[in-house]
Short mmCIF file of C-alpha atoms and ligand atoms in Angstrom, two decimals:
data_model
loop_
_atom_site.label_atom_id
_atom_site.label_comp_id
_atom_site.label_asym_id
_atom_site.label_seq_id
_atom_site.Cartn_x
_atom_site.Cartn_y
_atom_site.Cartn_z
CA UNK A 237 -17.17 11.43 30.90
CA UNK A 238 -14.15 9.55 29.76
CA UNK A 239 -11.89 8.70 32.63
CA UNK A 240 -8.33 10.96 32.70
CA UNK A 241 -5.38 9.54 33.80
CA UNK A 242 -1.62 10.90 33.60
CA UNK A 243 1.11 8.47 34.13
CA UNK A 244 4.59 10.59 34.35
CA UNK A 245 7.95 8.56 34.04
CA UNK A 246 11.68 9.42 34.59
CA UNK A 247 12.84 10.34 30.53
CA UNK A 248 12.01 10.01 27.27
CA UNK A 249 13.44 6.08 27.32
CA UNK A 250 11.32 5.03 29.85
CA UNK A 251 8.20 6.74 28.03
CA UNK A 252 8.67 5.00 24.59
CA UNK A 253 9.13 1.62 26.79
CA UNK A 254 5.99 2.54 28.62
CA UNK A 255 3.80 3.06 25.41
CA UNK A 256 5.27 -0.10 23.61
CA UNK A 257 3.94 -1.92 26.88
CA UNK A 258 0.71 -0.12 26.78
CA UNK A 259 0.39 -1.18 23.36
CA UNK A 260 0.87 -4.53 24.06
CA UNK A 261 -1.29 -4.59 26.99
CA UNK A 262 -3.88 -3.15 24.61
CA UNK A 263 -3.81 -5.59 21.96
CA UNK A 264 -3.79 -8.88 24.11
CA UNK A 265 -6.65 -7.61 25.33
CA UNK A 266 -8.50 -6.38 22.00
CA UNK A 267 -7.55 -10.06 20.57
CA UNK A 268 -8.65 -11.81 23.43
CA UNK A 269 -12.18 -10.07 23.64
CA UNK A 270 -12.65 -9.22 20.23
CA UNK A 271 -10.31 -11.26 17.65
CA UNK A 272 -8.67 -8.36 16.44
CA UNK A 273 -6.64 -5.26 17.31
CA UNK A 274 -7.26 -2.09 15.86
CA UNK A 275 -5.22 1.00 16.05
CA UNK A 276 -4.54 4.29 14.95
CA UNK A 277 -0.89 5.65 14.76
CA UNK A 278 0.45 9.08 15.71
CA UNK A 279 2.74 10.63 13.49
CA UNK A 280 5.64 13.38 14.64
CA UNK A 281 9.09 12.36 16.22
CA UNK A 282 7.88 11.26 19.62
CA UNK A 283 6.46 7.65 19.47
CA UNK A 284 9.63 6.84 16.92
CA UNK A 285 11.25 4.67 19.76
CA UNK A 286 8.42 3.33 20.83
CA UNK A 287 7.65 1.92 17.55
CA UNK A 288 11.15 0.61 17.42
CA UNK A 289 10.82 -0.68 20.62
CA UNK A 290 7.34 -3.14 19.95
CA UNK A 291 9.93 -3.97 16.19
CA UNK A 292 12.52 -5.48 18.49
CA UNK A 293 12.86 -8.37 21.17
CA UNK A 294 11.36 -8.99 23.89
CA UNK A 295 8.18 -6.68 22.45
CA UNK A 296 8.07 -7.94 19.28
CA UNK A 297 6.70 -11.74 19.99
CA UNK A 298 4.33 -10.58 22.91
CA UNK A 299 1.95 -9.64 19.79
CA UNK A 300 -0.14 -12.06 17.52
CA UNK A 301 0.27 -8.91 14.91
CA UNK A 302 -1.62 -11.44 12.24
CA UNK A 303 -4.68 -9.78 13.90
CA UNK A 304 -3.52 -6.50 14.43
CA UNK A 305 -5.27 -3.93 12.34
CA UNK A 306 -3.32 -0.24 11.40
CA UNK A 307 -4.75 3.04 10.12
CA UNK A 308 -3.32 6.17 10.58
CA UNK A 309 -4.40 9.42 13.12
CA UNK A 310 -3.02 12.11 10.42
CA UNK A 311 -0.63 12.05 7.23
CA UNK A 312 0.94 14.80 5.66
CA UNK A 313 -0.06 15.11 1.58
CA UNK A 314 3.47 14.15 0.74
CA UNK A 315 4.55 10.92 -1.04
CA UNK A 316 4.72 7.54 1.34
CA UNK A 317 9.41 7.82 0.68
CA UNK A 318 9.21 11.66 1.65
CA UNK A 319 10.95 11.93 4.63
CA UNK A 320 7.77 13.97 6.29
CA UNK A 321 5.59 10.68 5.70
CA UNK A 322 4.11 9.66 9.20
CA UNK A 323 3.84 6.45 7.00
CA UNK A 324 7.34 6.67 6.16
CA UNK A 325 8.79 6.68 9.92
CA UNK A 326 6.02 3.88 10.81
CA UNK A 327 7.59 1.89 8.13
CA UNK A 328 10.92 2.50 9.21
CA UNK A 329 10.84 2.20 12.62
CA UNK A 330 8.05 -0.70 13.22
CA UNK A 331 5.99 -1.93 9.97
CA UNK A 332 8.91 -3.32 7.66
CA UNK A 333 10.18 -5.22 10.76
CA UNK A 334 6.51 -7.10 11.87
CA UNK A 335 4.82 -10.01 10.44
CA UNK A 336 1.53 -7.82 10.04
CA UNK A 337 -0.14 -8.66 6.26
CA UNK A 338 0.44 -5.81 4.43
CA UNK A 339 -3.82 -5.81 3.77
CA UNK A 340 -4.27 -4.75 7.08
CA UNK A 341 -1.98 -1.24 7.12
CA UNK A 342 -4.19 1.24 5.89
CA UNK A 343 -1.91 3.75 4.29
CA UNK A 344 -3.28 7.10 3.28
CA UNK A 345 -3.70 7.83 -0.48
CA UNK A 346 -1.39 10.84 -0.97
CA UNK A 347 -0.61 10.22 -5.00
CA UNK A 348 -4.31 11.48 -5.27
CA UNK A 349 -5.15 14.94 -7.00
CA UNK A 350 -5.50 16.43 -3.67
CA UNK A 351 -5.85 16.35 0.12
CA UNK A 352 -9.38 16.57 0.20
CA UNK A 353 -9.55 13.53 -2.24
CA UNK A 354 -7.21 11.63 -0.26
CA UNK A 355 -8.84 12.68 2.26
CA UNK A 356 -12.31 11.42 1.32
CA UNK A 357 -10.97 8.56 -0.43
CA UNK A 358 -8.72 7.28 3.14
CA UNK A 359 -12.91 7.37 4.83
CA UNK A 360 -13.84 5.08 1.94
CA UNK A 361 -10.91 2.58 2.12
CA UNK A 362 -11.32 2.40 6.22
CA UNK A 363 -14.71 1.81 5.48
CA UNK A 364 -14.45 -0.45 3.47
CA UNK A 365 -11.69 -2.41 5.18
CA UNK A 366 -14.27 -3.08 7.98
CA UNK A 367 -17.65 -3.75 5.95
CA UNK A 368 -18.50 -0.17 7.20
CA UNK A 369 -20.86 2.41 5.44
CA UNK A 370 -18.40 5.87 5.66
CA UNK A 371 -21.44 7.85 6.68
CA UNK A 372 -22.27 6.33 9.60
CA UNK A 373 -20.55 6.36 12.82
CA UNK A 374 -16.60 5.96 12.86
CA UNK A 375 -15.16 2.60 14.17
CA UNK A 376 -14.30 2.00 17.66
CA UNK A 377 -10.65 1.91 17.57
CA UNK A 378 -9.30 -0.42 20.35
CA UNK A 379 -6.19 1.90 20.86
CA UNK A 380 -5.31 5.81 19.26
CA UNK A 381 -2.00 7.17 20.05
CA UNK A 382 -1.76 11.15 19.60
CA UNK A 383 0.52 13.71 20.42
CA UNK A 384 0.59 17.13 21.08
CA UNK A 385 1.61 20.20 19.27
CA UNK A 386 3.13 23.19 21.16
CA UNK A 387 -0.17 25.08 19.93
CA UNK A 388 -2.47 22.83 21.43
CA UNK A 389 -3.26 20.81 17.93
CA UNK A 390 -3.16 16.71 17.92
CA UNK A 391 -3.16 14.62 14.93
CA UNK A 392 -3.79 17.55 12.14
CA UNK A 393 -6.54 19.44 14.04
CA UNK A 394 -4.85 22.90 14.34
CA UNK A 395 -6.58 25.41 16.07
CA UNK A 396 -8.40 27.64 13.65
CA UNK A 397 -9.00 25.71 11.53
CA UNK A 398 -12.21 23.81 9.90
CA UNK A 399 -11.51 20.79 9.95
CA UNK A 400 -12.08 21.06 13.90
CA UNK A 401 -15.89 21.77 12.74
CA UNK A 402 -16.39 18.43 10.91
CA UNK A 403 -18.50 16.09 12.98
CA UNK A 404 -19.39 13.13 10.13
CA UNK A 405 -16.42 12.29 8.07
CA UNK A 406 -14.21 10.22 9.73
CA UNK A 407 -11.20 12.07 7.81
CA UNK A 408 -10.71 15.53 6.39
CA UNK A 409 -8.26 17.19 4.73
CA UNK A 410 -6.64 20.29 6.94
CA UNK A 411 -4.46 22.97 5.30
CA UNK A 412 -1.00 23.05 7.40
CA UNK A 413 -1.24 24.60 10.90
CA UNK A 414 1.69 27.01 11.59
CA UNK A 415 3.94 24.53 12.87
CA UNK A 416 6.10 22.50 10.45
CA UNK A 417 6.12 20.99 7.91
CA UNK A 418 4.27 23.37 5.92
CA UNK A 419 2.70 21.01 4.08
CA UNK A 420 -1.31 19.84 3.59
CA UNK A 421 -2.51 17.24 5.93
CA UNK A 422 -5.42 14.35 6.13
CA UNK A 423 -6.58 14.29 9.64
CA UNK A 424 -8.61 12.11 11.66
CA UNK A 425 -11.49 13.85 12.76
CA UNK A 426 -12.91 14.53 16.39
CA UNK A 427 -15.94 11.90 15.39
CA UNK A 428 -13.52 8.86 14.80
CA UNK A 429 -10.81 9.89 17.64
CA UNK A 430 -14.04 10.42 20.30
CA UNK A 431 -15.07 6.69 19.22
CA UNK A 432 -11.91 5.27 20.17
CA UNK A 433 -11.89 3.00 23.37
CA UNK A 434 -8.10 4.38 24.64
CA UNK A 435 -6.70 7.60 23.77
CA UNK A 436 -3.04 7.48 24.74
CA UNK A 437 -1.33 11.00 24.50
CA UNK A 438 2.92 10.74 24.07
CA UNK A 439 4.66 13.39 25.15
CA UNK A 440 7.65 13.83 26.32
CA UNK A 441 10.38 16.92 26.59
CA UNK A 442 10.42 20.35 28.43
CA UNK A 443 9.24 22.69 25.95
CA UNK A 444 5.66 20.89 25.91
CA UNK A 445 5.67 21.17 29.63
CA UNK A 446 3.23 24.87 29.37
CA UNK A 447 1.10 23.62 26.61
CA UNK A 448 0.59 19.85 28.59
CA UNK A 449 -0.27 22.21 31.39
CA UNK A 450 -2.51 24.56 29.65
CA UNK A 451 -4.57 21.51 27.67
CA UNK A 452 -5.18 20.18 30.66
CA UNK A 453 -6.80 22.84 32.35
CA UNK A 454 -8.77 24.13 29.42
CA UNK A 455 -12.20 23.58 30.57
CA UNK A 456 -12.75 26.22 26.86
CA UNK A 457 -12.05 23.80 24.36
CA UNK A 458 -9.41 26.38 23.20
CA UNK A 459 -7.12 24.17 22.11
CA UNK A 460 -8.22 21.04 19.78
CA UNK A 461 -6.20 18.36 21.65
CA UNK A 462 -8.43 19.17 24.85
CA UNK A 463 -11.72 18.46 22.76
CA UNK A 464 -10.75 14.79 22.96
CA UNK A 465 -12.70 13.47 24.98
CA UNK A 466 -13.94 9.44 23.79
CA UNK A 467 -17.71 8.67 24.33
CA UNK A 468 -16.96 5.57 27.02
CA UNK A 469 -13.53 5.58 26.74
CA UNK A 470 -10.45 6.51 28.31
CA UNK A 471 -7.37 9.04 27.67
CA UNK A 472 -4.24 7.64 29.22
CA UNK A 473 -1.20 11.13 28.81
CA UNK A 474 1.88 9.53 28.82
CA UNK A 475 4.50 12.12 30.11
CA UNK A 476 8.38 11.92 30.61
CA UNK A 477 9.01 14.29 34.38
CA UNK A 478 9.94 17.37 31.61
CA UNK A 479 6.86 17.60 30.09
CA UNK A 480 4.85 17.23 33.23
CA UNK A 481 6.83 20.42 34.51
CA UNK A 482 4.98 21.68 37.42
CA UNK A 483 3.23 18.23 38.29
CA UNK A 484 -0.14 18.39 36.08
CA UNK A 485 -2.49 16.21 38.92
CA UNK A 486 -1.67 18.83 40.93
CA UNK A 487 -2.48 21.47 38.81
CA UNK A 488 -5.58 19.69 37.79
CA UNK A 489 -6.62 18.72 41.09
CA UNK A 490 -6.08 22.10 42.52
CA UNK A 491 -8.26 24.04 38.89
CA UNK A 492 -10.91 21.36 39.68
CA UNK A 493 -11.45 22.31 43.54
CA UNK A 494 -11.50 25.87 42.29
CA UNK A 495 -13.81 25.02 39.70
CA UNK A 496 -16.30 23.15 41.51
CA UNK A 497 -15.56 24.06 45.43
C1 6PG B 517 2.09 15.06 12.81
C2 6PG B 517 1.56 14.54 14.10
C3 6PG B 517 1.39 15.66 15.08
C4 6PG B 517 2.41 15.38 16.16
C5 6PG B 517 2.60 16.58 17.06
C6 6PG B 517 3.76 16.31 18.03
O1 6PG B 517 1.73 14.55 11.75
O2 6PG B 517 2.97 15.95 12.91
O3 6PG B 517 0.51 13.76 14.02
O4 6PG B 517 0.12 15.77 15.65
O5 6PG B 517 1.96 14.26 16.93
O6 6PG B 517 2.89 17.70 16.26
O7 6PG B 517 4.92 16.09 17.26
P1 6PG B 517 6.30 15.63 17.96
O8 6PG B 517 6.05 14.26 18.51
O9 6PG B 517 7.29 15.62 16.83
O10 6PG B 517 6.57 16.65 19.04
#
């Protein structure tokens, strides 16, 4: 059982500060035990300023990002300079500003035919990228950041949908879920997030506060973002005070005594 913690802060400032740290804190200690640091990116508006935030000083030198290793968690089948490209706002905000070889950014293929080829081909260059055979177990990511849809989804796992059913490929392709932008996705799948050693959720802002609430109280697996749940790892949710709304240990503690008195 992966061990759940929730740190709340003050705003949405002191959260993208908080995940740049964790970040760093996550790849000193990758590089130091294992040579390398290998994360996954979330897409969405929310970890924007905390990518801008590890692109600047002080952040910036506090990582040896010659051994830092980037795929990403979902990407939306638009081109990479479509403003809707999760690779697009990485770019922007952190990977044009870091001394990281370009070799070791993994960006999704989204000039292929379609999403399911992209999709199939993004398995094959991850694979590939670390000597790996695509149908055997995902990679251990050191680090995954996700966030969280108002229905529940994370990355491009939207409830409903198949790609929630896929338990080899490391990627799928997922038609859009009903939130914007309308638009196919290549998603991570359950297999390669549940490998990862730290899940770290971001979210921040009042109107997630019910669905932050209801995820983590779903003992049902309704929604997709409470299926992850990493074999020996942990999940660190990352909330600003108006997402965590009516104070989610709480809640938690309190559904757990009821659950198991
Ligand atoms: C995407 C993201 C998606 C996102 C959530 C939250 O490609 O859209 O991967 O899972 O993290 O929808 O988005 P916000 O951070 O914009 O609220």
């Amino acid at each position: 059982m992966p061990k759940l913690n929730i740190r709340v802060v003050k705003n949405s400032s002191d959260l993208a500060a908080a995940a740049a740290d964790a970040v760093i804190d996550a790849a000193n200690a990758a590089i130091q035990a294992r040579g390398r640091f290998t994360i996954a990116l979330s897409g969405g508006s929310t970890p924007e300023k905390a990518y801008e935030l590890l692109a600047q000083p002080p952040r910036v030198a506090q990582i040896d990002w010659s051994r830092v290793h980037i795929i990403f968690g979902d990407e939306r089948f638009v081109p990479l300079d479509d403003p809707r490209s999760n690779y697009g706002m990485a770019a922007r905000t952190l990977l044009a500003h870091v001394p990281i070889p370009r070799s070791q950014i993994l960006v999704v293929p989204t000039d292929m035919a379609s999403a399911n080829a992209a999709a199939q081909a993004y398995c094959n260059l991850v694979a590939s990228h670390w000597a790996m055979n695509p149908a055997d177990f995902p990679p251990k990511l050191d680090l995954i950041l996700l966030g969280l849809g108002d229905d529940g989804h994370t990355a491009s796992l939207f409830p409903g949908k198949s790609s929630l059913d896929e338990h080899r490929a490391w990627f799928i392709h997922s038609a859009p879920g009903v939130l914007p932008p309308p638009v196919e996705r290549i998603t991570a799948t359950f297999p390669l997030l549940n490998a990862g050693r730290l899940v770290i959720f971001l979210v921040a802002g009042e109107k997630k506060k019910d669905i932050v609430h209801a995820v983590l109280t779903d003992q049902s697996h309704k929604y997709p973002a409470a299926r992850i749940s990493p074999d020996g790892g942990n999940v660190l949710w990352l909330l600003d005070a108006a997402a965590n709304g009516m104070g989610q240990q709480a809640a938690i503690n309190s559904f757990f005594r009821e659950a198991n008195p």
